[in-house]
Amino acid sequence: LRDGLLADIATADTLDAVEALRVGALGKSGVVTGLLKTLGAMTPEERQAKGPAIHDLRESVTAAITARKAALESAALDARLAAERIDMSLPAQPVPQGSVHPVSQVMDELAEIFADLGFSVATGPEIEDDWRNFTALNIPETHPARAMHDTFYFGDNARATGGDGNPAAMLLRTHTSPVQIRTMMNEAPPIRIIAPGRVYRSDSDATHTPMFHQIEGLVIDKGITLGHLKWTLETFLKAYFERDDLAIRLRPSFFPFTEPSVEFDASYSLVNGQRVLGGNDGFMELGGSGMVHPNVIRACGLDPQEWQGFAFGIGVDRLAMLKYGMNDLRAFFDGDLRWLRHYGFSA
Ligand code: PHE
């Protein structure tokens, strides 16, 4: 019995097999336990004769099991250490790296260009009140821009206090111009700010998305003229498109919050049929601007006799498309990595 048990234990090749042998020998109904139980029924003489051999059997089986378990455990550890060894000579796995989205990148570039011209960055909330988005900007109740089909309004139970202290309907701002109002009401002139951010209009096709980006510019100071506006637009567009031969053209236009109002165009050249900013093959429209309307200055609590200024607004997405040669506005907001990679924006 003894030799058989010891041989089995020595050749058991898993911890489970050793445990099964332990139960078979030393468990409650194991063979060795069975032998130990027979001692109780023996006469003292028999017990003296057979007892030591049985006890000795139990001890050597126990010792063999302990030894076998230890051997198997250390073999398992060795195997794991060998398997988990790190090969320092293998090339590292590439780690995918993100990048700044083209729209954010353009807004950063613009902030830098305007910082050189003495402008700081101002912000306002995307959920605006009707007074700051329209009324204070001299947009009367009847103006078509207020119609439901352009503006996303919140329900009647979302009314808040407008900038004039009266109850106002809440909406998603339709342009960055309410930041003009916020800045004039919160800061003493002279003012030189740009305000980049998201704006919303109920519109969607290849060149319109319901959410898009604008950048607003506002200067309020003494003795400001249209000449300052033209110089500022020209200087920033030359810097942004990195073209000294970029010319700008102002065309009379209408915005309720500027008087006079002008739309500004930039010159382009044709390269393989593509319009590239700069040169003199033609002009393309870029944005709206003008001298801040006296009613707007007054609505913000300033005296239009003392303070004048200019404002402008441009689509940031358009500026990004023109600089990087992209053609579908909707692709900007799909988050498709293949598209971003194509334009060199993501690893
Ligand atoms: N807010 C106008 C728009 O969204 C643009 C603009 C801004 C025009 C400032 C004049 C002055 O179209």
Short mmCIF file of C-alpha atoms and ligand atoms in Angstrom, two decimals:
data_model
loop_
_atom_site.label_atom_id
_atom_site.label_comp_id
_atom_site.label_asym_id
_atom_site.label_seq_id
_atom_site.Cartn_x
_atom_site.Cartn_y
_atom_site.Cartn_z
CA LEU A 1 0.00 0.00 0.00
CA ARG A 2 2.71 2.41 1.05
CA ASP A 3 4.87 2.03 -2.05
CA GLY A 4 1.83 2.30 -4.31
CA LEU A 5 0.63 5.50 -2.65
CA LEU A 6 4.07 7.11 -2.66
CA ALA A 7 4.61 6.24 -6.33
CA ASP A 8 1.21 7.69 -7.27
CA ILE A 9 1.96 10.90 -5.41
CA ALA A 10 5.41 11.26 -6.94
CA THR A 11 4.03 10.97 -10.47
CA ALA A 12 0.85 13.06 -10.06
CA ASP A 13 1.31 15.88 -12.55
CA THR A 14 -1.25 18.45 -11.44
CA LEU A 15 -2.19 20.02 -8.11
CA ASP A 16 -5.72 18.66 -8.60
CA ALA A 17 -4.40 15.12 -9.00
CA VAL A 18 -2.34 15.46 -5.79
CA GLU A 19 -5.39 16.74 -3.96
CA ALA A 20 -7.46 13.77 -5.20
CA LEU A 21 -4.79 11.41 -3.86
CA ARG A 22 -4.75 13.22 -0.52
CA VAL A 23 -8.51 12.82 -0.16
CA GLY A 24 -8.25 9.14 -1.16
CA ALA A 25 -5.60 8.47 1.50
CA LEU A 26 -6.07 10.94 4.31
CA GLY A 27 -9.64 12.19 3.81
CA LYS A 28 -12.55 11.17 6.07
CA SER A 29 -13.01 7.86 4.27
CA GLY A 30 -9.47 7.57 2.94
CA VAL A 31 -7.52 4.31 3.12
CA VAL A 32 -4.95 5.57 5.64
CA THR A 33 -7.69 7.09 7.78
CA GLY A 34 -9.47 3.72 7.63
CA LEU A 35 -6.38 1.99 8.99
CA LEU A 36 -6.05 4.51 11.78
CA LYS A 37 -9.67 3.85 12.77
CA THR A 38 -8.95 0.09 13.20
CA LEU A 39 -6.51 0.96 16.03
CA GLY A 40 -9.41 1.74 18.36
CA ALA A 41 -10.83 -1.79 18.16
CA MET A 42 -7.47 -3.48 18.78
CA THR A 43 -6.20 -5.03 22.02
CA PRO A 44 -3.33 -3.06 23.57
CA GLU A 45 -0.88 -5.70 22.37
CA GLU A 46 -2.06 -5.55 18.76
CA ARG A 47 -2.02 -1.77 18.90
CA GLN A 48 1.54 -1.82 20.13
CA ALA A 49 2.55 -4.13 17.30
CA LYS A 50 0.79 -2.41 14.38
CA GLY A 51 0.34 1.18 15.59
CA PRO A 52 3.80 2.56 14.78
CA ALA A 53 3.66 1.25 11.19
CA ILE A 54 0.25 2.86 10.58
CA HIS A 55 1.32 6.20 12.08
CA ASP A 56 4.52 6.05 10.10
CA LEU A 57 2.50 5.42 6.93
CA ARG A 58 0.34 8.48 7.62
CA GLU A 59 3.38 10.67 8.17
CA SER A 60 5.23 9.61 5.08
CA VAL A 61 2.12 9.99 2.89
CA THR A 62 1.52 13.48 4.33
CA ALA A 63 5.14 14.46 3.76
CA ALA A 64 5.08 13.12 0.18
CA ILE A 65 1.93 15.10 -0.63
CA THR A 66 3.34 18.34 0.80
CA ALA A 67 6.56 17.88 -1.15
CA ARG A 68 4.75 17.09 -4.39
CA LYS A 69 2.49 20.12 -4.06
CA ALA A 70 5.46 22.42 -3.45
CA ALA A 71 7.27 21.00 -6.50
CA LEU A 72 4.25 21.48 -8.76
CA GLU A 73 3.67 25.03 -7.51
CA SER A 74 7.23 26.11 -8.14
CA ALA A 75 7.16 24.54 -11.62
CA ALA A 76 3.99 26.52 -12.37
CA LEU A 77 5.66 29.72 -11.18
CA ASP A 78 8.72 29.06 -13.33
CA ALA A 79 6.50 28.50 -16.36
CA ARG A 80 4.65 31.75 -15.72
CA LEU A 81 7.83 33.72 -15.29
CA ALA A 82 9.16 32.33 -18.55
CA ALA A 83 5.93 33.09 -20.41
CA GLU A 84 5.65 36.62 -19.04
CA ARG A 85 9.21 37.62 -19.75
CA ILE A 86 9.24 40.96 -21.57
CA ASP A 87 11.31 41.10 -24.71
CA MET A 88 12.86 44.53 -24.53
CA SER A 89 14.12 44.28 -28.09
CA LEU A 90 10.61 44.15 -29.66
CA PRO A 91 9.50 47.37 -31.39
CA ALA A 92 6.92 49.34 -29.36
CA GLN A 93 3.24 49.16 -30.32
CA PRO A 94 2.12 52.34 -32.07
CA VAL A 95 -0.03 54.51 -29.76
CA PRO A 96 -2.77 56.28 -31.76
CA GLN A 97 -2.49 60.00 -31.19
CA GLY A 98 -5.35 62.48 -31.39
CA SER A 99 -5.12 65.93 -32.87
CA VAL A 100 -6.94 69.23 -32.64
CA HIS A 101 -10.05 69.33 -34.87
CA PRO A 102 -9.64 71.63 -37.92
CA VAL A 103 -12.36 73.98 -36.66
CA SER A 104 -10.75 74.30 -33.22
CA GLN A 105 -7.38 74.72 -34.88
CA VAL A 106 -8.67 77.59 -37.03
CA MET A 107 -10.22 79.26 -33.96
CA ASP A 108 -6.83 78.99 -32.20
CA GLU A 109 -5.05 80.47 -35.22
CA LEU A 110 -7.52 83.35 -35.35
CA ALA A 111 -7.13 84.04 -31.64
CA GLU A 112 -3.37 84.25 -32.18
CA ILE A 113 -3.61 86.57 -35.17
CA PHE A 114 -6.03 88.89 -33.37
CA ALA A 115 -3.97 88.82 -30.18
CA ASP A 116 -1.18 90.43 -32.22
CA LEU A 117 -3.67 93.18 -33.17
CA GLY A 118 -4.57 93.77 -29.51
CA PHE A 119 -7.84 91.79 -29.39
CA SER A 120 -8.73 89.50 -26.52
CA VAL A 121 -11.11 86.53 -26.68
CA ALA A 122 -14.64 86.92 -25.25
CA THR A 123 -17.28 84.22 -24.89
CA GLY A 124 -21.00 83.94 -24.27
CA PRO A 125 -23.49 81.12 -23.71
CA GLU A 126 -24.94 79.11 -26.59
CA ILE A 127 -28.35 79.27 -24.89
CA GLU A 128 -29.23 82.93 -25.16
CA ASP A 129 -32.21 85.11 -24.51
CA ASP A 130 -34.20 86.75 -27.22
CA TRP A 131 -33.23 90.25 -26.01
CA ARG A 132 -29.46 89.76 -26.38
CA ASN A 133 -29.74 87.69 -29.58
CA PHE A 134 -32.18 90.08 -31.33
CA THR A 135 -33.74 93.09 -29.60
CA ALA A 136 -30.56 94.73 -28.30
CA LEU A 137 -29.04 94.19 -31.75
CA ASN A 138 -31.75 96.40 -33.22
CA ILE A 139 -33.59 93.45 -34.74
CA PRO A 140 -37.28 94.33 -34.41
CA GLU A 141 -39.97 91.77 -33.52
CA THR A 142 -40.99 91.58 -37.16
CA HIS A 143 -37.54 90.78 -38.60
CA PRO A 144 -37.53 87.52 -40.64
CA ALA A 145 -34.50 86.24 -38.71
CA ARG A 146 -36.84 85.80 -35.75
CA ALA A 147 -39.15 83.43 -37.61
CA MET A 148 -39.36 79.92 -36.18
CA HIS A 149 -37.84 78.32 -39.26
CA ASP A 150 -34.45 79.93 -38.62
CA THR A 151 -34.24 79.97 -34.86
CA PHE A 152 -34.36 77.10 -32.39
CA TYR A 153 -36.55 78.36 -29.55
CA PHE A 154 -36.99 76.70 -26.17
CA GLY A 155 -40.58 76.24 -24.97
CA ASP A 156 -42.60 78.93 -23.19
CA ASN A 157 -41.78 77.46 -19.80
CA ALA A 158 -38.09 78.21 -20.45
CA ARG A 159 -38.45 81.97 -20.27
CA ALA A 160 -35.76 83.83 -18.39
CA THR A 161 -34.78 87.37 -17.63
CA GLY A 162 -33.32 89.12 -20.65
CA GLY A 163 -30.43 91.54 -20.61
CA ASP A 164 -32.89 94.46 -20.13
CA GLY A 165 -34.40 92.89 -17.00
CA ASN A 166 -37.67 91.88 -18.69
CA PRO A 167 -38.84 88.30 -19.28
CA ALA A 168 -37.35 86.94 -22.52
CA ALA A 169 -37.78 83.79 -24.59
CA MET A 170 -34.76 81.47 -24.61
CA LEU A 171 -33.17 80.23 -27.81
CA LEU A 172 -29.99 78.75 -29.26
CA ARG A 173 -28.03 81.79 -30.39
CA THR A 174 -28.26 82.24 -34.16
CA HIS A 175 -25.00 84.21 -34.37
CA THR A 176 -22.11 85.29 -32.14
CA SER A 177 -23.34 88.91 -32.15
CA PRO A 178 -25.00 88.66 -28.68
CA VAL A 179 -21.43 88.51 -27.34
CA GLN A 180 -21.13 92.13 -28.56
CA ILE A 181 -24.00 93.01 -26.22
CA ARG A 182 -22.59 91.05 -23.29
CA THR A 183 -19.18 92.65 -23.68
CA MET A 184 -20.45 96.22 -24.01
CA MET A 185 -22.67 95.75 -20.96
CA ASN A 186 -19.92 94.23 -18.81
CA GLU A 187 -16.79 96.08 -19.81
CA ALA A 188 -15.94 99.72 -20.08
CA PRO A 189 -14.67 100.86 -23.49
CA PRO A 190 -12.26 100.93 -25.22
CA ILE A 191 -13.14 97.38 -26.29
CA ARG A 192 -11.29 95.10 -28.71
CA ILE A 193 -12.56 91.52 -28.68
CA ILE A 194 -13.14 88.53 -30.88
CA ALA A 195 -15.74 85.93 -29.95
CA PRO A 196 -15.45 82.53 -31.63
CA GLY A 197 -18.09 79.91 -30.94
CA ARG A 198 -20.98 77.67 -31.94
CA VAL A 199 -24.18 79.06 -33.39
CA TYR A 200 -27.41 77.34 -34.45
CA ARG A 201 -29.90 77.68 -37.26
CA SER A 202 -32.57 75.32 -38.43
CA ASP A 203 -30.93 74.54 -41.77
CA SER A 204 -29.18 71.51 -43.29
CA ASP A 205 -27.58 70.74 -46.67
CA ALA A 206 -24.05 70.42 -48.13
CA THR A 207 -23.18 74.00 -47.16
CA HIS A 208 -25.38 74.42 -44.07
CA THR A 209 -25.41 72.47 -40.83
CA PRO A 210 -27.81 73.24 -37.95
CA MET A 211 -24.77 73.92 -35.78
CA PHE A 212 -21.84 75.84 -37.19
CA HIS A 213 -19.12 78.21 -36.01
CA GLN A 214 -18.70 81.93 -36.28
CA ILE A 215 -16.16 84.41 -35.10
CA GLU A 216 -17.33 87.85 -34.09
CA GLY A 217 -15.13 90.92 -33.90
CA LEU A 218 -15.96 94.10 -32.01
CA VAL A 219 -14.08 97.34 -31.52
CA ILE A 220 -15.54 100.22 -29.49
CA ASP A 221 -13.44 103.33 -29.03
CA LYS A 222 -13.38 107.02 -29.91
CA GLY A 223 -13.05 108.12 -33.53
CA ILE A 224 -13.33 104.65 -35.08
CA THR A 225 -14.06 104.65 -38.83
CA LEU A 226 -14.75 102.22 -41.66
CA GLY A 227 -11.06 102.62 -42.53
CA HIS A 228 -10.10 100.87 -39.29
CA LEU A 229 -12.50 98.06 -40.15
CA LYS A 230 -11.06 97.61 -43.63
CA TRP A 231 -7.47 97.61 -42.37
CA THR A 232 -8.30 95.08 -39.65
CA LEU A 233 -10.06 92.69 -42.05
CA GLU A 234 -7.31 92.94 -44.62
CA THR A 235 -4.52 92.47 -42.09
CA PHE A 236 -6.11 89.43 -40.49
CA LEU A 237 -7.06 87.74 -43.79
CA LYS A 238 -3.54 88.21 -45.18
CA ALA A 239 -2.12 86.67 -42.01
CA TYR A 240 -4.64 83.82 -41.90
CA PHE A 241 -4.28 82.80 -45.57
CA GLU A 242 -0.56 83.62 -45.53
CA ARG A 243 -0.89 85.67 -48.72
CA ASP A 244 0.41 89.23 -49.01
CA ASP A 245 -1.33 89.59 -52.37
CA LEU A 246 -4.78 89.06 -50.87
CA ALA A 247 -7.00 92.09 -51.50
CA ILE A 248 -10.36 92.81 -49.93
CA ARG A 249 -13.45 94.48 -51.25
CA LEU A 250 -16.32 95.99 -49.26
CA ARG A 251 -19.84 95.94 -50.70
CA PRO A 252 -22.81 97.86 -49.26
CA SER A 253 -25.20 95.57 -47.46
CA PHE A 254 -27.72 95.53 -44.64
CA PHE A 255 -27.60 94.26 -41.07
CA PRO A 256 -29.95 95.74 -38.46
CA PHE A 257 -27.08 96.13 -35.98
CA THR A 258 -24.61 97.97 -38.21
CA GLU A 259 -24.90 101.26 -40.13
CA PRO A 260 -23.45 101.47 -42.66
CA SER A 261 -23.26 97.71 -43.25
CA VAL A 262 -20.79 96.10 -45.60
CA GLU A 263 -20.15 92.59 -46.77
CA PHE A 264 -16.49 91.86 -47.31
CA ASP A 265 -14.98 89.78 -50.10
CA ALA A 266 -11.43 88.50 -50.48
CA SER A 267 -9.54 88.08 -53.74
CA TYR A 268 -8.72 84.62 -55.05
CA SER A 269 -6.73 83.07 -57.87
CA LEU A 270 -7.60 79.98 -59.89
CA VAL A 271 -5.19 77.06 -59.48
CA ASN A 272 -6.19 74.02 -61.57
CA GLY A 273 -9.76 75.28 -61.53
CA GLN A 274 -9.73 75.58 -57.73
CA ARG A 275 -10.18 78.91 -55.97
CA VAL A 276 -7.22 79.71 -53.77
CA LEU A 277 -7.34 82.82 -51.57
CA GLY A 278 -4.98 85.60 -52.65
CA GLY A 279 -4.14 86.78 -56.17
CA ASN A 280 -6.52 88.60 -58.52
CA ASP A 281 -8.72 86.29 -60.57
CA GLY A 282 -11.87 87.26 -58.69
CA PHE A 283 -13.50 87.99 -55.34
CA MET A 284 -15.45 85.70 -53.03
CA GLU A 285 -17.74 86.68 -50.22
CA LEU A 286 -16.43 85.99 -46.72
CA GLY A 287 -18.54 87.74 -44.09
CA GLY A 288 -20.62 90.62 -42.82
CA SER A 289 -19.55 93.74 -41.00
CA GLY A 290 -20.16 97.43 -40.48
CA MET A 291 -20.12 100.30 -38.04
CA VAL A 292 -21.98 99.41 -34.85
CA HIS A 293 -25.46 100.94 -35.01
CA PRO A 294 -26.05 103.78 -32.49
CA ASN A 295 -29.16 101.94 -31.24
CA VAL A 296 -26.97 98.97 -30.26
CA ILE A 297 -24.47 101.16 -28.43
CA ARG A 298 -27.38 102.88 -26.65
CA ALA A 299 -29.06 99.57 -25.71
CA CYS A 300 -25.85 98.64 -23.90
CA GLY A 301 -25.91 101.82 -21.84
CA LEU A 302 -23.20 103.71 -23.75
CA ASP A 303 -23.45 107.11 -25.41
CA PRO A 304 -23.13 106.76 -29.21
CA GLN A 305 -21.93 110.40 -29.40
CA GLU A 306 -18.91 109.40 -27.36
CA TRP A 307 -18.27 105.83 -28.51
CA GLN A 308 -18.20 104.38 -32.00
CA GLY A 309 -16.97 101.13 -33.34
CA PHE A 310 -17.10 98.40 -35.91
CA ALA A 311 -18.16 94.76 -35.81
CA PHE A 312 -17.76 91.83 -38.14
CA GLY A 313 -18.83 88.20 -38.31
CA ILE A 314 -17.37 85.32 -40.35
CA GLY A 315 -18.07 81.62 -40.65
CA VAL A 316 -15.16 79.72 -39.09
CA ASP A 317 -16.05 76.48 -40.88
CA ARG A 318 -15.85 78.31 -44.21
CA LEU A 319 -12.43 79.70 -43.27
CA ALA A 320 -11.25 76.17 -42.44
CA MET A 321 -12.61 74.74 -45.70
CA LEU A 322 -10.95 77.46 -47.77
CA LYS A 323 -7.58 77.08 -46.08
CA TYR A 324 -7.46 73.27 -46.15
CA GLY A 325 -9.28 72.65 -49.44
CA MET A 326 -12.20 70.77 -47.89
CA ASN A 327 -15.54 70.77 -49.67
CA ASP A 328 -18.33 69.25 -47.59
CA LEU A 329 -19.26 71.16 -44.46
CA ARG A 330 -21.13 68.19 -42.99
CA ALA A 331 -17.92 66.12 -42.88
CA PHE A 332 -16.63 68.52 -40.22
CA PHE A 333 -19.09 67.16 -37.71
CA ASP A 334 -19.13 63.43 -38.60
CA GLY A 335 -16.04 62.63 -36.54
CA ASP A 336 -14.86 60.26 -39.29
CA LEU A 337 -11.18 59.50 -38.63
CA ARG A 338 -10.55 58.65 -42.30
CA TRP A 339 -11.65 62.14 -43.29
CA LEU A 340 -9.54 63.77 -40.58
CA ARG A 341 -6.51 61.69 -41.60
CA HIS A 342 -7.02 62.57 -45.24
CA TYR A 343 -6.51 66.22 -44.35
CA GLY A 344 -3.61 65.38 -42.04
CA PHE A 345 -5.51 66.05 -38.80
CA SER A 346 -5.22 62.73 -37.00
CA ALA A 347 -2.59 59.98 -36.70
N1 PHE B 1 -24.23 88.38 -37.18
C1 PHE B 1 -24.18 88.45 -38.61
C2 PHE B 1 -24.59 87.08 -39.17
O1 PHE B 1 -24.70 86.15 -38.46
C3 PHE B 1 -22.81 88.80 -39.11
C4 PHE B 1 -22.37 90.17 -38.71
C5 PHE B 1 -21.68 90.36 -37.52
C6 PHE B 1 -22.65 91.28 -39.51
C7 PHE B 1 -21.26 91.62 -37.15
C8 PHE B 1 -22.25 92.54 -39.14
C9 PHE B 1 -21.57 92.69 -37.96
O2 PHE B 1 -24.81 86.94 -40.33
#
